[in-house]
Structure formats: structure tokens, C-alpha cells
Amino acid sequence: MSDSNSATLGTGAPEEPVPLVGAISLIGRRSSMEDAISVWPNLCSPYINKHRPIDFFAVYDGHGGPHVAGLCRDRMYLILLEELMMTRTIISGSSSNNDNITRLRRKQLEWERVKEMWKRVLKSCFERIDEMSFVTCYECGIGVPCGCPPQHYGLGGSTVVLTILTEKTIIVANCGDSRAVLCRGGRAMPLSIDHKV
């Protein structure tokens, strides 16, 4: 094979290329690490992406302890998988010879449908993980019931910035003041907008 980033399965069929990824976390001035990272290349091949693979990357900046960031690291990608597997959308509409809509307009409509589906999927993921964080114990990091007093629940939090890569698209979603930046030709291009109070 000429492409060094490709491999073949035992059947001779090519595997999907896996992106090269690097990650580093620095503890800063805190006494313990409160942040978490998720990296899931080739997470799944959902219908919304025409059954082509997607790559998932996320950074969680824990606030008030590591528990919610850890919850996000361990559950967000699974919630995304569930939401994507439940999502069905008509990606390409049928047309007849009498159809007055141009090919360009059909592509625009298709893109708008897919974009709205991604928004719904990601909004649902964020809402579900938010609900889970409210029943996460500050002391032990697990959900109800853990035996800790009720005032220990819902005290921690986390920002989230996640990126989903498809063959043609970079999808970014964030909550809080964590941000995504794309570096192209030595120039930083913001991909998200901070949420600050």
C-alpha cells in the first residue's frame, strides 16, 4: 500500500484511517487534577453521516472537583452513541424529472437537514449529561444513592468542548468557557464562543 496511514483487515478490506492525536493535561495550582479528556477515533458510523465513521474528541474542565468531568469523560461519548443510533433522517430527498429544485438547492436543503439533526443530537447529549451531573455526589463521584448526605449532590460541574470530525466537516459544541481553536498556516481560528456570565 502506498498510504502509510492505512491498514488492511484480515479480509483484505481497508480499515478506516485513524487520526494522529496527542493530548496533555497540566494540573496547574490545584491539589488534584479536575480535568478529563476523551478521544474516540472511529467512534461509530451513524446514519446521519451516511454510515461513514466519525471521530470524537472532548475536553472537560472540572469545576469544584473532578467528579463531573470524570462523569462526562466516561458517559458523554456513550450518550452521543445512543443519540446517533436513534437518529434517522432523510439525507438525500427523492426527485423526479419534473422537479424544479436545482441540484445546488437540494444539496443546500440536505445540508440544512443534517445540520439541524446534529444540533438536536448534541443538545440532547448536553441535557442528558447535565441531568446526570445533578445527581453526582461531590464526595464519592457516584450517583444517587451512595449514602452521602443530600447536600453533597450537584455541587461540582464541568465545562465541555467537544469536536466531531467527519470526512468533510468539523462539528464543535461547547458549554462554559472552554474553547476550540483551529490552527491553519500558523493562524488561530476560533471554532467556539465562550459562555460566560
Coordinates of N, CA and C in Angstrom, one line a residue:
M1 N 0.8 -1.2 0.0 CA 0.0 0.0 0.0 C 0.9 1.2 0.0
S2 N 0.4 2.3 -0.7 CA 1.2 3.5 -0.7 C 0.9 4.4 0.4
D3 N -0.2 4.3 1.0 CA -0.6 5.2 2.1 C -0.1 4.5 3.5
S4 N 0.8 5.1 4.1 CA 1.4 4.6 5.4 C 0.4 4.7 6.5
N5 N -0.7 5.5 6.4 CA -1.7 5.6 7.5 C -2.8 4.7 7.3
S6 N -2.8 3.8 6.3 CA -3.9 2.9 6.1 C -3.4 1.5 6.5
A7 N -4.3 0.6 6.8 CA -4.1 -0.7 7.1 C -5.1 -1.6 6.4
T8 N -4.9 -2.9 6.4 CA -6.0 -3.7 5.8 C -6.4 -4.7 6.9
L9 N -7.7 -5.1 6.8 CA -8.2 -6.1 7.7 C -7.8 -7.4 7.2
G10 N -8.0 -8.5 8.0 CA -7.6 -9.8 7.5 C -8.3 -10.2 6.3
T11 N -9.4 -9.6 5.9 CA -10.1 -10.0 4.7 C -9.6 -9.2 3.5
G12 N -8.6 -8.3 3.7 CA -8.1 -7.5 2.6 C -8.8 -6.2 2.4
A13 N -9.9 -6.0 3.2 CA -10.6 -4.7 3.1 C -9.9 -3.7 3.9
P14 N -9.8 -2.4 3.3 CA -9.0 -1.4 4.1 C -9.8 -1.0 5.3
E15 N -9.0 -0.8 6.4 CA -9.6 -0.2 7.6 C -9.7 1.3 7.4
E16 N -10.6 1.9 8.2 CA -10.7 3.4 8.2 C -9.4 4.0 8.8
P17 N -8.8 5.0 8.2 CA -7.6 5.6 8.8 C -8.0 6.2 10.2
V18 N -7.1 6.1 11.1 CA -7.2 6.7 12.4 C -6.4 8.0 12.5
P19 N -7.0 9.1 13.0 CA -6.2 10.3 13.0 C -5.1 10.2 14.1
L20 N -4.0 10.9 13.8 CA -3.0 11.0 14.8 C -3.4 12.1 15.9
V21 N -3.3 11.7 17.1 CA -3.8 12.5 18.2 C -2.8 12.6 19.3
G22 N -2.7 13.7 19.9 CA -1.9 13.9 21.1 C -2.6 14.7 22.1
A23 N -2.4 14.4 23.4 CA -3.1 15.2 24.4 C -2.2 15.3 25.6
I24 N -2.4 16.4 26.3 CA -1.6 16.6 27.6 C -2.5 17.4 28.5
S25 N -2.4 17.0 29.8 CA -3.1 17.7 30.9 C -2.1 18.2 31.9
L26 N -2.3 19.5 32.3 CA -1.5 20.0 33.4 C -2.3 20.3 34.6
I27 N -1.9 20.0 35.7 CA -2.7 20.1 36.9 C -2.8 21.6 37.4
G28 N -1.9 22.4 37.0 CA -2.0 23.8 37.5 C -1.7 24.0 39.0
R29 N -2.4 24.9 39.6 CA -2.2 25.2 41.0 C -3.1 24.3 41.9
R30 N -4.0 23.5 41.4 CA -4.9 22.7 42.2 C -4.1 21.6 42.9
S31 N -4.7 21.0 44.0 CA -4.0 19.9 44.7 C -4.3 18.6 44.0
S32 N -5.3 18.5 43.1 CA -5.6 17.3 42.3 C -6.1 17.7 41.0
M33 N -6.0 16.8 40.0 CA -6.5 17.0 38.7 C -8.0 17.0 38.6
E34 N -8.6 18.0 38.1 CA -10.1 18.1 37.9 C -10.5 18.0 36.5
D35 N -9.6 17.9 35.6 CA -10.0 17.9 34.2 C -9.9 16.5 33.6
A36 N -10.5 16.3 32.4 CA -10.6 15.0 31.8 C -10.6 15.2 30.3
I37 N -10.2 14.1 29.6 CA -10.1 14.1 28.1 C -10.7 12.8 27.6
S38 N -11.4 12.9 26.5 CA -12.0 11.8 25.8 C -11.5 11.8 24.3
V39 N -11.0 10.7 23.9 CA -10.5 10.6 22.5 C -11.1 9.2 22.0
W40 N -12.0 9.3 21.0 CA -12.6 8.1 20.4 C -12.5 8.2 18.9
P41 N -11.4 7.8 18.3 CA -11.3 7.7 16.8 C -12.3 6.6 16.3
N42 N -12.9 6.8 15.2 CA -13.8 5.9 14.6 C -14.9 5.4 15.6
L43 N -15.5 6.4 16.3 CA -16.4 6.1 17.3 C -17.6 5.2 16.8
C44 N -18.1 5.7 15.7 CA -19.2 4.9 15.1 C -19.4 5.4 13.6
S45 N -20.3 4.8 12.9 CA -20.6 5.2 11.6 C -22.1 5.4 11.5
P46 N -22.6 6.5 11.9 CA -24.0 6.7 12.0 C -24.7 7.1 10.7
Y47 N -26.0 6.9 10.7 CA -26.9 7.1 9.6 C -26.7 8.6 9.1
I48 N -26.7 9.5 10.1 CA -26.6 10.9 9.9 C -25.4 11.3 9.1
N49 N -24.4 10.5 9.1 CA -23.1 10.7 8.4 C -23.0 9.7 7.2
K50 N -24.1 9.3 6.7 CA -24.2 8.3 5.6 C -23.4 7.1 5.9
H51 N -23.4 6.6 7.1 CA -22.7 5.4 7.6 C -21.2 5.5 7.4
R52 N -20.7 6.7 7.4 CA -19.2 6.9 7.4 C -18.8 7.2 8.8
P53 N -17.6 6.8 9.1 CA -17.1 6.9 10.5 C -16.9 8.4 11.0
I54 N -17.1 8.6 12.2 CA -16.8 9.9 12.9 C -15.8 9.7 14.0
D55 N -15.1 10.7 14.2 CA -14.1 10.7 15.3 C -14.6 11.7 16.4
F56 N -14.4 11.4 17.7 CA -14.9 12.2 18.8 C -13.8 12.5 19.7
F57 N -13.7 13.8 20.0 CA -12.7 14.4 20.9 C -13.3 15.3 21.8
A58 N -13.0 15.3 23.1 CA -13.6 16.2 24.1 C -12.6 16.5 25.2
V59 N -12.8 17.8 25.7 CA -12.0 18.2 26.9 C -13.1 18.7 27.9
Y60 N -12.9 18.2 29.2 CA -13.8 18.6 30.3 C -13.0 19.3 31.4
D61 N -13.4 20.5 31.7 CA -12.7 21.3 32.7 C -13.5 21.2 34.0
G62 N -13.1 20.4 34.9 CA -13.9 20.2 36.1 C -13.9 21.5 37.0
H63 N -15.0 21.8 37.6 CA -15.2 22.9 38.5 C -15.7 22.3 39.8
G64 N -15.0 22.6 40.9 CA -15.4 22.1 42.2 C -15.1 20.7 42.4
G65 N -14.1 20.1 41.8 CA -13.8 18.7 41.9 C -13.8 18.0 40.6
P66 N -13.2 16.8 40.6 CA -13.1 16.0 39.3 C -14.3 15.2 38.9
H67 N -15.3 15.1 39.8 CA -16.3 14.1 39.6 C -17.2 14.3 38.3
V68 N -17.6 15.5 38.1 CA -18.5 15.8 36.9 C -17.6 15.6 35.6
A69 N -16.4 16.1 35.6 CA -15.5 16.0 34.4 C -15.3 14.5 34.2
G70 N -15.1 13.7 35.2 CA -15.0 12.2 35.1 C -16.2 11.6 34.5
L71 N -17.4 12.0 35.0 CA -18.7 11.5 34.5 C -18.8 11.8 33.1
C72 N -18.5 13.1 32.7 CA -18.5 13.4 31.2 C -17.6 12.6 30.4
R73 N -16.4 12.4 30.9 CA -15.4 11.5 30.2 C -15.9 10.1 30.0
D74 N -16.5 9.6 31.0 CA -17.0 8.2 31.0 C -18.3 8.0 30.3
R75 N -19.2 9.0 30.2 CA -20.5 8.8 29.7 C -20.9 9.6 28.4
M76 N -20.2 10.8 28.2 CA -20.7 11.6 27.1 C -20.6 10.9 25.7
Y77 N -19.5 10.2 25.5 CA -19.4 9.5 24.2 C -20.5 8.4 24.1
L78 N -20.8 7.8 25.2 CA -21.8 6.7 25.1 C -23.2 7.3 24.9
I79 N -23.5 8.5 25.5 CA -24.7 9.2 25.2 C -24.8 9.6 23.8
L80 N -23.7 10.1 23.3 CA -23.7 10.5 21.9 C -24.0 9.3 21.0
L81 N -23.3 8.2 21.3 CA -23.6 7.0 20.5 C -25.1 6.6 20.5
E82 N -25.7 6.6 21.7 CA -27.1 6.3 21.8 C -27.9 7.3 20.9
E83 N -27.7 8.6 21.1 CA -28.4 9.5 20.3 C -28.3 9.4 18.8
L84 N -27.0 9.1 18.4 CA -26.8 8.9 17.0 C -27.5 7.7 16.4
M85 N -27.4 6.6 17.2 CA -28.1 5.4 16.7 C -29.6 5.5 16.7
M86 N -30.2 6.4 17.5 CA -31.6 6.6 17.4 C -32.0 7.6 16.3
T87 N -31.1 8.3 15.8 CA -31.4 9.4 14.8 C -31.5 8.8 13.4
R88 N -32.6 9.1 12.8 CA -32.8 8.7 11.4 C -33.3 10.0 10.7
T89 N -32.7 10.3 9.6 CA -33.1 11.5 8.9 C -32.9 11.1 7.4
I90 N -33.7 11.7 6.6 CA -33.6 11.5 5.1 C -32.5 12.4 4.7
I91 N -31.4 11.8 4.3 CA -30.2 12.6 3.9 C -30.3 13.1 2.5
S92 N -30.8 12.3 1.6 CA -31.0 12.8 0.3 C -32.4 12.6 -0.2
G93 N -33.1 13.6 -0.5 CA -34.5 13.5 -0.9 C -34.7 13.0 -2.3
S94 N -35.8 12.4 -2.6 CA -36.0 11.9 -3.9 C -36.5 13.0 -4.8
S95 N -36.2 12.9 -6.1 CA -36.6 14.0 -7.0 C -37.1 13.3 -8.3
S96 N -37.9 14.0 -9.0 CA -38.4 13.5 -10.3 C -37.8 14.4 -11.4
N97 N -38.0 14.0 -12.7 CA -37.6 14.8 -13.8 C -38.3 16.2 -13.8
N98 N -39.5 16.3 -13.2 CA -40.2 17.5 -13.2 C -39.9 18.4 -12.1
D99 N -38.9 18.0 -11.3 CA -38.6 18.7 -10.1 C -37.9 20.0 -10.5
N100 N -38.4 21.1 -10.0 CA -37.9 22.5 -10.3 C -36.7 22.9 -9.4
I101 N -36.5 22.1 -8.4 CA -35.4 22.5 -7.4 C -34.1 22.1 -8.1
T102 N -33.2 23.0 -8.1 CA -31.8 22.7 -8.7 C -31.1 21.8 -7.8
R103 N -30.1 21.2 -8.4 CA -29.2 20.3 -7.7 C -28.5 21.0 -6.5
L104 N -28.1 22.2 -6.7 CA -27.4 23.0 -5.7 C -28.4 23.2 -4.5
R105 N -29.6 23.6 -4.9 CA -30.6 23.8 -3.8 C -30.9 22.6 -3.0
R106 N -31.0 21.4 -3.7 CA -31.2 20.1 -3.0 C -30.1 19.9 -2.0
K107 N -28.8 20.2 -2.5 CA -27.7 20.0 -1.6 C -27.8 20.9 -0.4
Q108 N -28.2 22.2 -0.6 CA -28.3 23.1 0.5 C -29.4 22.6 1.5
L109 N -30.5 22.1 1.0 CA -31.6 21.6 1.8 C -31.1 20.4 2.6
E110 N -30.4 19.5 1.9 CA -29.8 18.3 2.6 C -28.9 18.8 3.7
W111 N -28.0 19.7 3.5 CA -27.0 20.2 4.5 C -27.8 20.8 5.7
E112 N -28.8 21.6 5.4 CA -29.6 22.2 6.5 C -30.3 21.1 7.4
R113 N -30.8 20.1 6.7 CA -31.4 19.0 7.5 C -30.4 18.3 8.4
V114 N -29.2 18.0 7.8 CA -28.2 17.3 8.5 C -27.7 18.2 9.7
K115 N -27.5 19.5 9.4 CA -27.1 20.4 10.4 C -28.0 20.5 11.6
E116 N -29.3 20.5 11.3 CA -30.3 20.5 12.4 C -30.3 19.3 13.2
M117 N -30.1 18.1 12.5 CA -30.1 16.9 13.2 C -28.9 16.8 14.2
W118 N -27.7 17.3 13.7 CA -26.5 17.4 14.6 C -26.8 18.3 15.8
K119 N -27.5 19.4 15.6 CA -27.8 20.3 16.7 C -28.7 19.6 17.7
R120 N -29.7 18.9 17.2 CA -30.6 18.2 18.1 C -29.9 17.1 18.9
V121 N -29.1 16.3 18.2 CA -28.3 15.2 18.9 C -27.4 15.8 20.0
L122 N -26.7 16.8 19.6 CA -25.7 17.4 20.6 C -26.5 18.1 21.8
K123 N -27.5 18.8 21.5 CA -28.3 19.4 22.6 C -28.8 18.4 23.5
S124 N -29.3 17.3 23.0 CA -29.8 16.2 23.8 C -28.7 15.6 24.7
C125 N -27.5 15.4 24.1 CA -26.4 14.9 24.8 C -26.0 15.8 26.0
F126 N -26.0 17.1 25.8 CA -25.6 18.0 26.8 C -26.7 18.1 27.9
E127 N -28.0 18.0 27.5 CA -29.0 18.0 28.5 C -29.0 16.7 29.4
R128 N -28.7 15.6 28.7 CA -28.7 14.3 29.5 C -27.5 14.3 30.5
I129 N -26.4 14.7 30.0 CA -25.2 14.7 30.9 C -25.4 15.7 32.0
D130 N -26.1 16.9 31.8 CA -26.4 17.9 32.8 C -27.3 17.3 33.9
E131 N -28.3 16.5 33.4 CA -29.2 15.9 34.4 C -28.4 14.9 35.3
M132 N -27.5 14.1 34.7 CA -26.7 13.2 35.4 C -25.8 13.9 36.4
S133 N -25.3 15.1 36.1 CA -24.4 15.8 37.0 C -25.1 16.2 38.2
F134 N -26.4 16.5 38.1 CA -27.1 17.0 39.3 C -27.3 15.9 40.4
V135 N -27.1 14.6 40.0 CA -27.2 13.5 41.0 C -25.9 12.9 41.2
T136 N -24.8 13.6 40.9 CA -23.5 13.1 41.1 C -23.0 13.6 42.5
C137 N -22.5 12.7 43.3 CA -22.1 13.1 44.6 C -20.7 13.8 44.6
Y138 N -20.6 14.9 45.3 CA -19.3 15.6 45.4 C -18.2 14.8 46.1
E139 N -18.6 14.0 47.1 CA -17.7 13.3 47.9 C -17.1 12.1 47.2
C140 N -18.0 11.2 46.6 CA -17.5 10.0 46.1 C -17.7 9.8 44.6
G141 N -18.3 10.8 43.9 CA -18.4 10.8 42.5 C -19.3 9.9 41.9
I142 N -20.2 9.3 42.6 CA -21.2 8.4 42.0 C -22.6 9.0 42.2
G143 N -23.6 8.4 41.5 CA -24.9 8.9 41.5 C -25.7 8.4 42.7
V144 N -26.9 8.9 42.8 CA -27.8 8.6 43.9 C -28.2 7.1 43.8
P145 N -28.3 6.3 44.9 CA -28.0 6.7 46.2 C -26.6 6.1 46.6
C146 N -25.8 6.9 47.2 CA -24.4 6.5 47.6 C -24.3 6.5 49.1
G147 N -25.2 7.0 49.8 CA -25.2 7.0 51.3 C -24.7 8.3 51.8
C148 N -24.2 9.2 51.0 CA -23.7 10.6 51.5 C -25.0 11.5 51.7
P149 N -24.8 12.5 52.5 CA -25.9 13.4 52.7 C -26.4 14.1 51.4
P150 N -27.6 14.5 51.3 CA -28.2 15.0 50.1 C -27.5 16.3 49.7
Q151 N -26.9 17.1 50.6 CA -26.3 18.3 50.2 C -25.0 18.1 49.5
H152 N -24.5 16.9 49.3 CA -23.3 16.6 48.6 C -23.6 16.4 47.1
Y153 N -24.8 16.4 46.7 CA -25.2 16.2 45.3 C -25.2 17.5 44.5
G154 N -24.8 17.5 43.3 CA -24.9 18.7 42.4 C -24.0 19.8 42.7
L155 N -23.0 19.6 43.5 CA -22.1 20.7 43.8 C -21.0 21.0 42.8
G156 N -20.6 20.0 42.1 CA -19.5 20.1 41.2 C -20.0 20.4 39.8
G157 N -19.1 20.7 38.9 CA -19.5 21.0 37.5 C -18.4 20.8 36.5
S158 N -18.6 21.1 35.3 CA -17.6 20.9 34.3 C -17.9 21.8 33.1
T159 N -17.0 22.3 32.4 CA -17.2 22.9 31.1 C -17.0 21.7 30.1
V160 N -17.4 21.9 28.9 CA -17.3 20.8 27.9 C -17.0 21.5 26.6
V161 N -16.0 21.0 25.9 CA -15.8 21.4 24.5 C -15.5 20.1 23.8
L162 N -16.4 19.8 22.8 CA -16.2 18.6 22.0 C -16.1 18.8 20.5
T163 N -15.4 18.0 19.9 CA -15.3 18.1 18.4 C -15.6 16.7 17.8
I164 N -16.4 16.7 16.8 CA -16.6 15.5 16.0 C -16.1 15.8 14.6
L165 N -15.3 14.9 14.1 CA -14.7 15.0 12.8 C -15.4 14.0 11.8
T166 N -15.8 14.5 10.7 CA -16.3 13.6 9.6 C -15.3 13.8 8.5
E167 N -15.6 13.1 7.4 CA -14.7 13.3 6.2 C -14.6 14.7 5.8
K168 N -15.7 15.4 5.9 CA -15.8 16.8 5.3 C -16.1 17.9 6.3
T169 N -16.4 17.6 7.5 CA -16.9 18.6 8.4 C -16.2 18.5 9.8
I170 N -16.1 19.6 10.4 CA -15.7 19.7 11.8 C -16.9 20.3 12.6
I171 N -17.4 19.5 13.5 CA -18.5 19.9 14.3 C -18.0 20.2 15.7
V172 N -18.3 21.4 16.2 CA -17.8 21.7 17.6 C -19.0 22.1 18.4
A173 N -19.1 21.7 19.7 CA -20.1 22.1 20.6 C -19.4 22.4 21.9
N174 N -19.9 23.4 22.6 CA -19.2 23.7 23.9 C -20.3 24.2 24.9
C175 N -19.9 24.1 26.2 CA -20.7 24.6 27.3 C -19.7 25.2 28.3
G176 N -19.8 26.4 28.6 CA -18.8 27.0 29.5 C -17.7 27.8 28.8
D177 N -16.6 28.0 29.4 CA -15.6 28.9 28.9 C -14.4 28.1 28.3
S178 N -14.6 26.8 28.0 CA -13.6 26.0 27.3 C -13.8 26.3 25.8
R179 N -12.7 26.4 25.1 CA -12.9 26.8 23.7 C -12.1 25.9 22.7
A180 N -12.5 25.8 21.5 CA -11.9 25.1 20.4 C -11.3 26.1 19.5
V181 N -10.0 25.8 19.0 CA -9.3 26.7 18.1 C -8.7 25.8 17.1
L182 N -8.8 26.2 15.8 CA -8.2 25.5 14.7 C -7.0 26.3 14.3
C183 N -5.8 25.7 14.1 CA -4.6 26.4 13.7 C -4.4 26.0 12.2
R184 N -4.4 27.0 11.4 CA -4.2 26.8 10.0 C -3.1 27.8 9.5
G185 N -2.0 27.3 8.9 CA -1.0 28.2 8.4 C -0.4 29.1 9.5
G186 N -0.4 28.6 10.8 CA 0.2 29.4 11.8 C -0.8 30.4 12.4
R187 N -2.0 30.5 11.9 CA -3.0 31.4 12.4 C -4.1 30.6 13.2
A188 N -4.5 31.2 14.3 CA -5.5 30.6 15.2 C -6.9 31.1 14.7
M189 N -7.8 30.1 14.5 CA -9.2 30.4 14.1 C -10.1 29.9 15.1
P190 N -10.9 30.8 15.8 CA -11.8 30.3 16.9 C -12.9 29.5 16.2
L191 N -13.2 28.3 16.9 CA -14.3 27.4 16.4 C -15.5 27.4 17.4
S192 N -15.3 28.1 18.5 CA -16.4 28.1 19.5 C -16.5 29.5 20.2
I193 N -17.5 29.8 20.8 CA -17.7 31.0 21.6 C -17.9 30.7 23.0
D194 N -17.1 31.3 23.9 CA -17.2 31.1 25.3 C -18.6 31.5 25.9
H195 N -19.0 30.7 26.8 CA -20.3 31.0 27.6 C -19.8 31.6 28.9
K196 N -20.0 32.8 29.1 CA -19.5 33.5 30.4 C -20.7 34.3 30.9
V197 N -20.8 34.3 32.3 CA -21.9 35.0 33.0 C -21.3 36.4 33.3

